[in-house]
Amino acid sequence: MEYEPGIPRVTKDGVTIIKNVWTGSGAVNVGVGLMKSVSGNANKHSGDGTTSSTLVSSALLRKGAKVVDAGVDPRKLRRGIQRAAEATREFLNQMAIANSQNPKLISAAAKIAANGDEALAEAAAKAVEAVGPNGVVYVEPGAGGKTEAVVLDFGALLRGASHQGFLKTPAETAAKSAKSGDQNSSSKPPSPPAANNLSSTASSNIVSSWETESGEPVADFSDPSVLLYLGELRDAGVVEACLAATGERPLVIFCADAAEPLLAQLIFRVQKANLKLCVVTVNFFGDYQHETFEDLAALFEAQVFSPSINHPIKTASDVSSFLGRARRIRIDSSETRFWSLPSSSSSKLQSRLLSAHKAFNLSSATSRSLALERLSRLGGRQAVIRLASGTQASLNEAHDKLIDALNASRAAATAGALPGGGAALLHASFLLDFLPLEDLEERLGARIFAEAIKEPFVRIAENGGGCAPLLAEQIRAAGNTNFGYDARKEKVVDLVEAGVVDPLSNVICAVEDAESIAGLVLTCEVVVTEKTVYSPPKLNTYPSNMF
């Protein structure tokens, strides 16, 4: 596709293609807009299957418009389409493969969505297997020639230490420990955990994310206590009460702001007295500030202290009920990474996760990015897929295929899978021949719907060089709903065994979108558009002073 300005876009993503379709005719643009809404709805709810939704919807509209022009009652036609769509949904749900958590099945769905790119499909499937269907997966360009998935086993907050004075390089930390004679193993970061089953095999693209020590200054605490102070930290008595309550354990204070005189005092004690303390300023805006503190409270099993609501902190007993704990916290100048305790899977954390998912699904594009940050923090585990290096055009194409593969993997892991290649809808169309409808025009609506849902299979068969009607009869004669046409092998096979599957949600979304758009368009009588005025091109004229 031509992009102006910029390099041409090479993609197979249906929603990206249809977004760039535009015609000069107002009436035709109305139809294009309807198809864009179908594709966008499929992309929003299932993330993939936009091409199938567009094919089924357009075929149903074409066939329905012909019979309406012939004099069929559009209301009865619509009722027949609705009855057929309902029967198709029930059949697809019964036909779905129950063992959707099978890694091979998820990988097969990803491979089909990625146009057979095994590297992208494996990375997408492994990432979804690692973080779960609702986990957070980031995609970014890589520096090497290989696509890989990296699992990050920690939560992250994009705020670092309030002052560089709280941080120390590994060399400074070792020198101070040697000087004080402190050989307590609790002051050292814990050893990396054993590799999980995803990264233990040599063939896996999942790479352990446990960072190696660099020379940058950090504050790295094992088993610290945590105070969440939703306000400006200016009273030294609050810090003293926290230190008295924590004893020898390190202390990390997350606050909305901190007074500079207090920070200077604390930095002096950190540098001279080797105090295990760090202050992190969490200065977000609006409601996101409050949501962040509540998320951290759920992760650390703490309570948020607000100086405007709670009683002042004066003694250790006043603050003990507000303190939380973490397995490990690592703070640098720009980011805070934390590993929660294994016990932090309370109902409060699950409630915060549901809240973040709801915000992600209902928010605008800007708010969705903030909700995504919340999900990655609360999940405690995230994945990053680094694409193999190449030109910008090839990276764009790989990115589109990877997003489709990720969405297909998530959908298959969540709701199950069906035989691919349009076979599931083809078998559903066979069933509609026996749908009990008394009214002739309603039966005609069901018949039109049955023909329309064959469209993905017909296109695949024709693109593969096969005869669609002949192949459909062979599949029907096989008597097995798993059978369909494999375009790569050019023969009718068991598609589940061959690894050709589609997520259930994608196929059902195509059925629902087609039913919805047909019910709207076939019962309309008038299309109102803006009048287009033809403007002839201006002739090239010479300036008057040219000669």
Coordinates of C-alpha atoms in Angstrom, one line a residue:
M1 CA 0.0 0.0 0.0
E2 CA 1.1 3.5 -0.7
Y3 CA 1.8 5.6 2.4
E4 CA 2.2 9.3 2.0
P5 CA 4.6 10.4 3.3
G6 CA 6.7 7.3 4.1
I7 CA 7.7 4.0 2.6
P8 CA 5.1 1.6 1.1
R9 CA 3.4 -0.8 3.5
V10 CA 3.5 -4.5 2.8
T11 CA 1.0 -6.4 5.0
K12 CA -1.6 -9.2 5.1
D13 CA -3.5 -7.7 8.0
G14 CA -7.1 -7.3 6.9
V15 CA -8.0 -4.4 9.2
T16 CA -4.9 -2.5 8.1
I17 CA -5.8 -3.0 4.4
I18 CA -9.4 -2.0 4.7
K19 CA -8.6 1.1 6.7
N20 CA -6.7 2.4 3.7
V21 CA -9.5 1.8 1.2
W22 CA -11.4 4.9 0.0
T23 CA -13.4 5.7 -3.1
G24 CA -14.6 9.0 -4.5
S25 CA -18.2 7.9 -4.8
G26 CA -20.3 8.7 -1.7
A27 CA -22.7 5.7 -2.0
V28 CA -19.8 3.3 -2.5
N29 CA -18.0 4.9 0.5
V30 CA -21.0 4.0 2.7
G31 CA -20.5 0.3 1.8
V32 CA -16.8 0.6 2.4
G33 CA -17.5 2.2 5.8
L34 CA -19.8 -0.7 6.7
M35 CA -17.1 -3.2 5.9
K36 CA -14.6 -1.1 7.9
S37 CA -16.9 -1.3 10.9
V38 CA -17.1 -5.1 10.5
S39 CA -13.4 -5.5 10.3
G40 CA -12.8 -3.1 13.2
N41 CA -15.3 -4.9 15.4
A42 CA -13.6 -8.3 14.7
N43 CA -10.2 -6.7 15.4
K44 CA -11.5 -5.2 18.7
H45 CA -13.1 -8.4 20.1
S46 CA -10.8 -11.2 18.8
G47 CA -7.8 -9.4 17.3
D48 CA -7.7 -11.6 14.3
G49 CA -10.1 -13.1 11.7
T50 CA -10.9 -9.7 10.2
T51 CA -10.6 -11.0 6.6
S52 CA -13.1 -13.9 7.3
S53 CA -15.6 -11.4 8.9
T54 CA -15.3 -9.1 5.9
L55 CA -15.7 -12.0 3.4
V56 CA -18.8 -13.5 5.1
S57 CA -20.5 -10.1 5.6
S58 CA -19.9 -8.9 2.0
A59 CA -21.2 -12.3 0.6
L60 CA -24.3 -12.1 2.7
L61 CA -25.0 -8.6 1.7
R62 CA -24.6 -9.4 -2.0
K63 CA -26.8 -12.4 -1.9
G64 CA -29.4 -10.7 0.3
A65 CA -29.6 -7.6 -1.9
K66 CA -30.5 -9.8 -4.9
V67 CA -33.5 -11.5 -3.3
V68 CA -34.7 -8.3 -1.7
D69 CA -34.7 -6.7 -5.2
A70 CA -36.7 -9.7 -6.4
G71 CA -39.5 -8.8 -3.9
V72 CA -38.8 -10.9 -0.8
D73 CA -39.9 -9.4 2.5
P74 CA -36.6 -8.1 4.1
R75 CA -38.0 -8.6 7.6
K76 CA -38.7 -12.3 7.1
L77 CA -35.4 -12.6 5.4
R78 CA -33.7 -11.1 8.4
R79 CA -35.5 -13.5 10.8
G80 CA -34.3 -16.4 8.8
I81 CA -30.7 -15.1 8.9
Q82 CA -30.9 -14.6 12.7
R83 CA -32.2 -18.2 13.2
A84 CA -29.4 -19.6 11.0
A85 CA -26.8 -17.5 12.8
E86 CA -28.0 -18.8 16.2
A87 CA -27.9 -22.4 15.1
T88 CA -24.4 -21.9 13.7
R89 CA -23.2 -20.4 17.0
E90 CA -24.5 -23.4 18.9
F91 CA -22.9 -25.9 16.4
L92 CA -19.5 -24.1 16.6
N93 CA -19.5 -24.1 20.4
Q94 CA -20.2 -27.9 20.4
M95 CA -17.6 -28.5 17.7
A96 CA -14.8 -26.5 19.5
I97 CA -11.8 -28.5 20.7
A98 CA -11.9 -28.5 24.5
N99 CA -8.2 -29.0 25.1
S100 CA -7.3 -25.4 24.2
Q101 CA -4.4 -25.2 26.6
N102 CA -2.4 -27.7 24.5
P103 CA 0.8 -25.8 23.5
K104 CA 0.8 -27.6 20.1
L105 CA -2.8 -26.4 19.4
I106 CA -1.9 -22.8 20.4
S107 CA 1.2 -22.9 18.3
A108 CA -0.8 -24.2 15.3
A109 CA -3.3 -21.3 15.6
A110 CA -0.4 -18.8 15.8
K111 CA 1.3 -20.4 12.7
I112 CA -1.9 -20.0 10.6
A113 CA -2.4 -16.4 11.7
A114 CA 1.3 -15.6 10.9
N115 CA 1.0 -16.9 7.3
G116 CA 3.1 -20.0 8.1
D117 CA 6.1 -18.0 9.6
E118 CA 7.3 -20.6 12.1
A119 CA 9.7 -18.2 13.9
L120 CA 7.0 -15.6 14.6
A121 CA 4.4 -18.3 15.5
E122 CA 6.8 -20.0 18.0
A123 CA 7.7 -16.7 19.6
A124 CA 4.0 -15.7 19.9
A125 CA 2.9 -19.1 21.3
K126 CA 5.7 -19.3 23.8
A127 CA 5.1 -15.7 25.0
V128 CA 1.4 -16.4 25.5
E129 CA 2.2 -19.7 27.2
A130 CA 4.6 -17.9 29.6
V131 CA 2.4 -15.0 30.7
G132 CA -1.0 -16.5 30.0
P133 CA -3.9 -15.4 27.7
N134 CA -4.4 -12.1 29.7
G135 CA -0.7 -11.4 30.2
V136 CA 1.2 -8.5 28.8
V137 CA 3.4 -9.0 25.7
Y138 CA 5.5 -6.1 24.3
V139 CA 6.8 -6.1 20.7
E140 CA 9.9 -4.2 19.8
P141 CA 12.6 -4.3 17.0
G142 CA 15.6 -6.4 17.8
A143 CA 19.3 -6.0 16.9
G144 CA 20.0 -9.6 15.8
G145 CA 18.9 -11.8 12.9
K146 CA 16.6 -13.9 15.0
T147 CA 13.2 -13.3 16.5
E148 CA 13.2 -14.2 20.2
A149 CA 10.8 -13.9 23.2
V150 CA 12.2 -12.8 26.6
V151 CA 10.3 -13.5 29.8
L152 CA 10.5 -10.8 32.5
D153 CA 9.7 -12.3 35.9
F154 CA 9.1 -9.0 37.7
G155 CA 6.8 -6.1 37.9
A156 CA 8.1 -2.6 36.9
L157 CA 7.3 1.0 37.9
L158 CA 8.6 3.7 35.5
R159 CA 9.8 5.8 38.4
G160 CA 13.3 5.6 40.0
A161 CA 14.9 6.8 43.1
S162 CA 14.1 10.4 44.3
H163 CA 17.8 11.2 44.3
Q164 CA 20.9 9.6 43.0
G165 CA 22.4 9.7 46.5
F166 CA 20.2 6.7 47.4
L167 CA 21.9 4.5 44.8
K168 CA 25.3 2.8 44.9
T169 CA 27.4 0.9 42.3
P170 CA 28.1 -2.8 43.0
A171 CA 31.7 -1.8 43.8
E172 CA 30.7 0.7 46.4
T173 CA 28.3 -1.7 48.0
A174 CA 31.0 -4.4 48.2
A175 CA 33.5 -2.0 49.7
K176 CA 31.1 -0.8 52.4
S177 CA 30.1 -4.4 53.3
A178 CA 33.7 -5.4 53.6
K179 CA 34.6 -2.3 55.7
S180 CA 31.7 -2.9 58.1
G181 CA 32.4 -6.6 58.3
D182 CA 28.8 -7.4 57.4
Q183 CA 28.7 -10.9 55.9
N184 CA 25.0 -11.3 56.3
S185 CA 23.7 -13.1 53.1
S186 CA 20.4 -11.2 53.3
S187 CA 22.1 -8.0 52.1
K188 CA 22.9 -9.7 48.8
P189 CA 20.4 -10.2 46.0
P190 CA 18.9 -13.7 45.9
S191 CA 20.2 -16.2 43.5
P192 CA 18.4 -16.5 40.2
P193 CA 15.4 -18.9 40.3
A194 CA 15.6 -22.2 38.5
A195 CA 14.7 -21.9 34.8
N196 CA 11.1 -22.6 34.1
N197 CA 10.0 -25.4 31.8
L198 CA 9.8 -22.9 28.9
S199 CA 13.5 -21.9 29.0
S200 CA 14.9 -25.3 29.9
T201 CA 14.8 -26.7 26.4
A202 CA 17.4 -25.9 23.9
S203 CA 14.8 -25.3 21.1
S204 CA 12.8 -22.7 23.1
N205 CA 13.0 -19.0 22.1
I206 CA 12.2 -18.0 25.7
V207 CA 15.3 -16.4 27.3
S208 CA 15.6 -15.9 31.1
S209 CA 15.4 -12.3 32.0
W210 CA 17.3 -12.3 35.3
E211 CA 19.6 -9.4 34.7
T212 CA 23.3 -9.5 35.2
E213 CA 25.0 -7.0 37.3
S214 CA 26.1 -3.8 35.5
G215 CA 28.2 -0.9 36.6
E216 CA 25.2 1.5 37.1
P217 CA 24.3 2.6 40.6
V218 CA 21.3 0.8 42.0
A219 CA 19.6 0.1 45.3
D220 CA 19.0 -3.6 45.5
F221 CA 17.2 -4.9 48.6
S222 CA 16.2 -8.4 49.6
D223 CA 13.1 -8.9 51.7
P224 CA 12.5 -5.1 52.3
S225 CA 9.6 -3.5 54.1
V226 CA 7.5 -1.1 52.0
L227 CA 5.6 2.1 53.0
L228 CA 3.1 3.7 50.5
Y229 CA 2.8 7.3 51.4
L230 CA 0.2 9.1 49.3
G231 CA 1.3 12.6 50.0
E232 CA 4.4 14.8 50.4
L233 CA 6.9 13.2 52.7
R234 CA 8.3 15.9 54.9
D235 CA 8.3 14.6 58.5
A236 CA 11.4 12.8 59.7
G237 CA 9.4 11.2 62.4
V238 CA 7.5 9.1 59.9
V239 CA 10.8 7.7 58.6
E240 CA 12.1 7.1 62.1
A241 CA 8.9 5.2 63.1
C242 CA 9.2 3.1 60.0
L243 CA 12.8 2.2 60.7
A244 CA 11.9 1.3 64.3
A245 CA 9.1 -1.0 63.0
T246 CA 11.3 -2.7 60.4
G247 CA 14.4 -3.3 62.6
E248 CA 17.3 -4.6 60.4
R249 CA 15.1 -5.1 57.3
P250 CA 15.7 -2.6 54.4
L251 CA 13.0 0.1 53.9
V252 CA 11.6 1.4 50.6
I253 CA 9.2 4.4 50.7
F254 CA 7.0 5.2 47.8
C255 CA 5.6 8.7 48.1
A256 CA 3.9 11.3 45.9
D257 CA 6.6 13.9 46.7
A258 CA 9.4 14.4 49.2
A259 CA 10.8 17.5 50.8
E260 CA 14.4 18.3 49.9
P261 CA 15.6 18.9 53.5
L262 CA 14.4 15.5 54.5
L263 CA 15.9 13.9 51.4
A264 CA 19.3 15.5 52.3
Q265 CA 19.2 14.0 55.8
L266 CA 18.3 10.6 54.6
I267 CA 20.9 10.6 51.8
F268 CA 23.6 11.5 54.4
R269 CA 22.6 8.6 56.6
V270 CA 22.6 6.2 53.6
Q271 CA 26.0 7.3 52.5
K272 CA 27.7 7.6 55.9
A273 CA 25.9 5.2 58.1
N274 CA 25.1 2.5 55.4
L275 CA 21.4 2.8 56.1
K276 CA 19.4 0.4 53.9
L277 CA 16.8 2.9 52.7
C278 CA 15.5 4.3 49.4
V279 CA 12.8 6.8 48.6
V280 CA 10.9 6.6 45.3
T281 CA 8.8 9.5 44.1
V282 CA 5.7 8.3 42.3
N283 CA 4.5 11.5 40.7
F284 CA 1.8 10.6 38.2
F285 CA -1.2 12.7 37.3
G286 CA -4.9 12.4 38.1
D287 CA -6.6 9.1 38.9
Y288 CA -3.6 7.1 37.7
Q289 CA -1.7 8.3 40.7
H290 CA -4.2 6.8 43.1
E291 CA -4.6 3.6 41.0
T292 CA -0.8 3.1 41.0
F293 CA -0.7 3.3 44.8
E294 CA -3.6 0.9 45.2
D295 CA -2.0 -1.6 42.8
L296 CA 1.3 -1.4 44.8
A297 CA -0.7 -2.0 48.0
A298 CA -2.2 -5.2 46.5
L299 CA 1.3 -6.4 45.3
F300 CA 3.1 -5.7 48.6
E301 CA 0.1 -6.6 50.9
A302 CA 0.3 -3.1 52.4
Q303 CA -2.1 -0.3 53.1
V304 CA -1.8 3.2 51.5
F305 CA -1.2 5.9 54.1
S306 CA -2.7 9.2 53.3
P307 CA -1.8 12.1 55.6
S308 CA -5.1 13.9 54.8
I309 CA -7.2 10.9 55.9
N310 CA -5.2 8.8 58.4
H311 CA -3.9 9.7 61.8
P312 CA -0.4 11.1 62.0
I313 CA 2.5 8.5 62.4
K314 CA 4.5 9.1 65.5
T315 CA 5.5 5.6 66.8
A316 CA 6.3 2.2 65.3
S317 CA 2.9 0.9 66.4
D318 CA 1.2 3.6 64.3
V319 CA 2.9 2.5 61.1
S320 CA 3.1 -1.3 61.5
S321 CA -0.3 -1.9 60.0
F322 CA 0.5 0.1 56.9
L323 CA 3.8 -1.6 56.1
G324 CA 4.1 -4.3 53.4
R325 CA 6.9 -6.6 52.2
A326 CA 8.4 -7.7 48.9
R327 CA 10.8 -10.6 48.0
R328 CA 13.1 -8.2 46.2
I329 CA 13.2 -4.6 45.0
R330 CA 15.8 -3.2 42.6
I331 CA 15.8 0.6 42.0
D332 CA 17.8 2.6 39.6
S333 CA 17.6 6.2 38.4
S334 CA 14.6 5.7 36.1
E335 CA 12.9 2.4 37.0
T336 CA 11.8 0.3 40.0
R337 CA 11.7 -3.5 39.6
F338 CA 10.0 -5.6 42.2
W339 CA 9.5 -9.3 42.9
S340 CA 6.4 -9.9 45.1
L341 CA 6.2 -12.5 47.8
P342 CA 4.7 -15.9 46.6
S343 CA 1.8 -15.3 49.0
S344 CA 0.7 -12.1 47.3
S345 CA -2.1 -13.6 45.3
S346 CA -4.9 -12.3 47.5
S347 CA -8.4 -11.5 46.4
K348 CA -7.4 -7.8 46.5
L349 CA -4.8 -8.4 43.8
Q350 CA -7.3 -10.3 41.7
S351 CA -9.7 -7.4 42.1
R352 CA -7.1 -4.9 40.9
L353 CA -6.3 -7.2 37.9
L354 CA -10.0 -7.2 36.9
S355 CA -10.1 -3.4 37.3
A356 CA -7.0 -3.0 35.0
H357 CA -8.5 -5.4 32.4
K358 CA -11.8 -3.4 32.4
A359 CA -9.9 -0.1 32.0
F360 CA -7.9 -1.6 29.1
N361 CA -11.0 -2.8 27.3
L362 CA -13.0 0.4 27.7
S363 CA -10.4 3.2 27.6
S364 CA -9.2 5.4 24.8
A365 CA -5.8 4.8 23.1
T366 CA -3.9 7.0 25.6
S367 CA -5.6 5.5 28.7
R368 CA -5.1 2.0 27.2
S369 CA -1.3 2.4 27.4
L370 CA -1.6 3.3 31.1
A371 CA -3.9 0.3 31.7
L372 CA -1.3 -1.8 29.9
E373 CA 1.4 -0.6 32.4
R374 CA -0.9 -1.5 35.3
L375 CA -1.5 -5.0 33.8
S376 CA 2.2 -5.6 33.5
R377 CA 2.9 -4.5 37.1
L378 CA 0.0 -6.5 38.6
G379 CA 0.8 -9.6 36.6
G380 CA 4.3 -9.8 37.9
R381 CA 5.4 -11.4 34.7
Q382 CA 5.6 -10.0 31.2
A383 CA 7.1 -11.0 27.8
V384 CA 9.0 -9.0 25.2
I385 CA 9.3 -10.3 21.6
R386 CA 12.2 -8.8 19.7
L387 CA 11.8 -9.0 16.0
A388 CA 14.7 -9.9 13.7
S389 CA 16.4 -6.9 12.3
G390 CA 15.7 -5.8 8.7
T391 CA 14.4 -3.0 6.6
Q392 CA 11.5 -0.9 7.9
A393 CA 9.1 -2.4 5.4
S394 CA 10.0 -5.9 6.5
L395 CA 9.7 -5.0 10.1
N396 CA 6.3 -3.5 9.5
E397 CA 5.1 -6.7 7.8
A398 CA 6.6 -8.9 10.5
H399 CA 5.0 -6.8 13.2
D400 CA 1.5 -7.1 11.6
K401 CA 1.9 -10.9 11.3
L402 CA 3.2 -11.2 14.9
I403 CA 0.2 -9.2 16.3
D404 CA -2.2 -11.5 14.4
A405 CA -0.3 -14.6 15.8
L406 CA -0.4 -13.2 19.3
N407 CA -4.1 -12.5 19.1
A408 CA -4.8 -16.0 17.6
S409 CA -2.7 -17.6 20.4
R410 CA -4.6 -15.7 23.1
A411 CA -8.0 -16.5 21.5
A412 CA -7.2 -20.2 21.2
A413 CA -5.9 -20.4 24.8
T414 CA -9.0 -18.7 26.1
A415 CA -12.0 -20.1 24.2
G416 CA -10.7 -23.1 22.2
A417 CA -10.1 -23.8 18.6
L418 CA -11.9 -25.1 15.5
P419 CA -10.7 -26.8 12.3
G420 CA -9.3 -24.0 10.1
G421 CA -9.4 -23.3 6.4
G422 CA -13.1 -22.3 6.5
A423 CA -14.0 -26.0 7.3
A424 CA -15.9 -25.2 10.5
L425 CA -18.2 -22.8 8.7
L426 CA -18.5 -25.2 5.8
H427 CA -19.7 -28.0 8.2
A428 CA -22.1 -25.5 9.8
S429 CA -23.6 -24.7 6.4
F430 CA -24.3 -28.5 5.9
L431 CA -26.2 -28.4 9.2
L432 CA -28.4 -25.5 8.1
D433 CA -30.0 -27.6 5.4
F434 CA -32.0 -29.3 8.2
L435 CA -33.0 -26.2 10.1
P436 CA -36.7 -26.4 10.7
L437 CA -38.3 -23.2 9.3
E438 CA -41.9 -23.1 8.1
D439 CA -42.0 -19.8 6.3
L440 CA -40.6 -19.9 2.8
E441 CA -38.9 -16.5 3.0
E442 CA -37.3 -17.3 6.3
R443 CA -35.9 -20.5 4.8
L444 CA -34.5 -18.4 2.0
G445 CA -32.8 -16.2 4.5
A446 CA -31.2 -19.3 6.2
R447 CA -30.2 -20.7 2.8
I448 CA -28.5 -17.4 1.9
F449 CA -26.7 -17.4 5.2
A450 CA -25.5 -21.0 4.6
E451 CA -24.1 -20.0 1.2
A452 CA -22.4 -16.8 2.7
I453 CA -20.5 -18.6 5.4
K454 CA -19.0 -20.9 2.8
E455 CA -17.1 -17.9 1.4
P456 CA -13.8 -18.3 3.3
F457 CA -13.6 -22.0 2.3
V458 CA -14.4 -21.1 -1.3
R459 CA -11.7 -18.4 -1.5
I460 CA -9.1 -20.7 0.1
A461 CA -10.0 -23.5 -2.3
E462 CA -9.8 -21.3 -5.4
N463 CA -6.6 -19.7 -4.3
G464 CA -5.1 -23.1 -3.8
G465 CA -6.1 -24.2 -7.3
G466 CA -9.0 -26.5 -6.2
C467 CA -12.6 -26.8 -7.3
A468 CA -14.6 -25.6 -4.3
P469 CA -17.9 -27.5 -5.0
L470 CA -16.1 -30.7 -5.6
L471 CA -13.9 -30.4 -2.5
A472 CA -17.0 -29.5 -0.4
E473 CA -18.7 -32.8 -1.5
Q474 CA -15.6 -34.7 -0.6
I475 CA -15.5 -33.1 2.9
R476 CA -19.2 -33.8 3.4
A477 CA -18.7 -37.4 2.4
A478 CA -15.9 -37.9 4.9
G479 CA -18.4 -37.6 7.7
N480 CA -15.9 -36.1 10.2
T481 CA -16.1 -32.4 11.2
N482 CA -12.3 -32.2 11.6
F483 CA -11.9 -32.8 7.9
G484 CA -11.2 -29.9 5.5
Y485 CA -9.1 -28.7 2.6
D486 CA -5.4 -28.2 3.3
A487 CA -4.3 -25.8 0.6
R488 CA -0.6 -26.4 1.3
K489 CA -0.9 -30.2 0.7
E490 CA -3.7 -29.7 -1.9
K491 CA -5.9 -32.4 -0.5
V492 CA -8.7 -33.1 2.0
V493 CA -7.2 -34.1 5.4
D494 CA -7.9 -34.1 9.1
L495 CA -7.1 -30.4 9.7
V496 CA -6.6 -30.7 13.5
E497 CA -4.0 -33.4 13.0
A498 CA -2.4 -31.3 10.3
G499 CA -2.2 -28.3 12.6
V500 CA -4.6 -26.1 10.6
V501 CA -6.9 -24.5 13.2
D502 CA -8.7 -21.3 13.9
P503 CA -9.6 -19.8 17.3
L504 CA -13.3 -20.3 18.1
S505 CA -13.8 -16.6 19.0
N506 CA -12.6 -15.5 15.6
V507 CA -15.1 -17.8 13.7
I508 CA -18.0 -16.8 15.9
C509 CA -17.2 -13.2 15.5
A510 CA -17.4 -13.5 11.8
V511 CA -20.9 -15.1 12.1
E512 CA -22.1 -12.4 14.5
D513 CA -20.8 -9.5 12.4
A514 CA -22.4 -10.9 9.3
E515 CA -25.7 -11.3 11.0
S516 CA -25.6 -7.8 12.5
I517 CA -24.6 -5.9 9.3
A518 CA -27.0 -7.8 7.1
G519 CA -29.9 -7.1 9.5
L520 CA -29.1 -3.4 9.2
V521 CA -28.5 -3.0 5.5
L522 CA -31.1 -5.3 4.1
T523 CA -33.9 -3.5 5.9
C524 CA -32.8 -0.1 4.8
E525 CA -34.4 1.6 1.8
V526 CA -32.4 4.9 1.3
V527 CA -28.7 5.8 1.4
V528 CA -28.0 9.5 2.2
T529 CA -24.6 10.8 1.2
E530 CA -22.9 14.1 0.7
K531 CA -23.3 15.4 -2.8
T532 CA -20.0 15.2 -4.7
V533 CA -19.2 18.1 -7.1
Y534 CA -17.0 17.4 -10.0
S535 CA -14.1 19.8 -10.2
P536 CA -12.3 19.7 -13.6
P537 CA -8.5 19.8 -13.4
K538 CA -6.9 23.2 -14.0
L539 CA -5.1 23.6 -17.3
N540 CA -1.4 24.5 -17.1
T541 CA -1.1 28.2 -17.9
Y542 CA 2.0 30.2 -18.6
P543 CA 2.9 33.3 -16.5
S544 CA 2.1 36.5 -18.3
N545 CA 5.7 37.7 -18.1
M546 CA 7.2 34.5 -19.4
F547 CA 7.9 35.8 -22.9

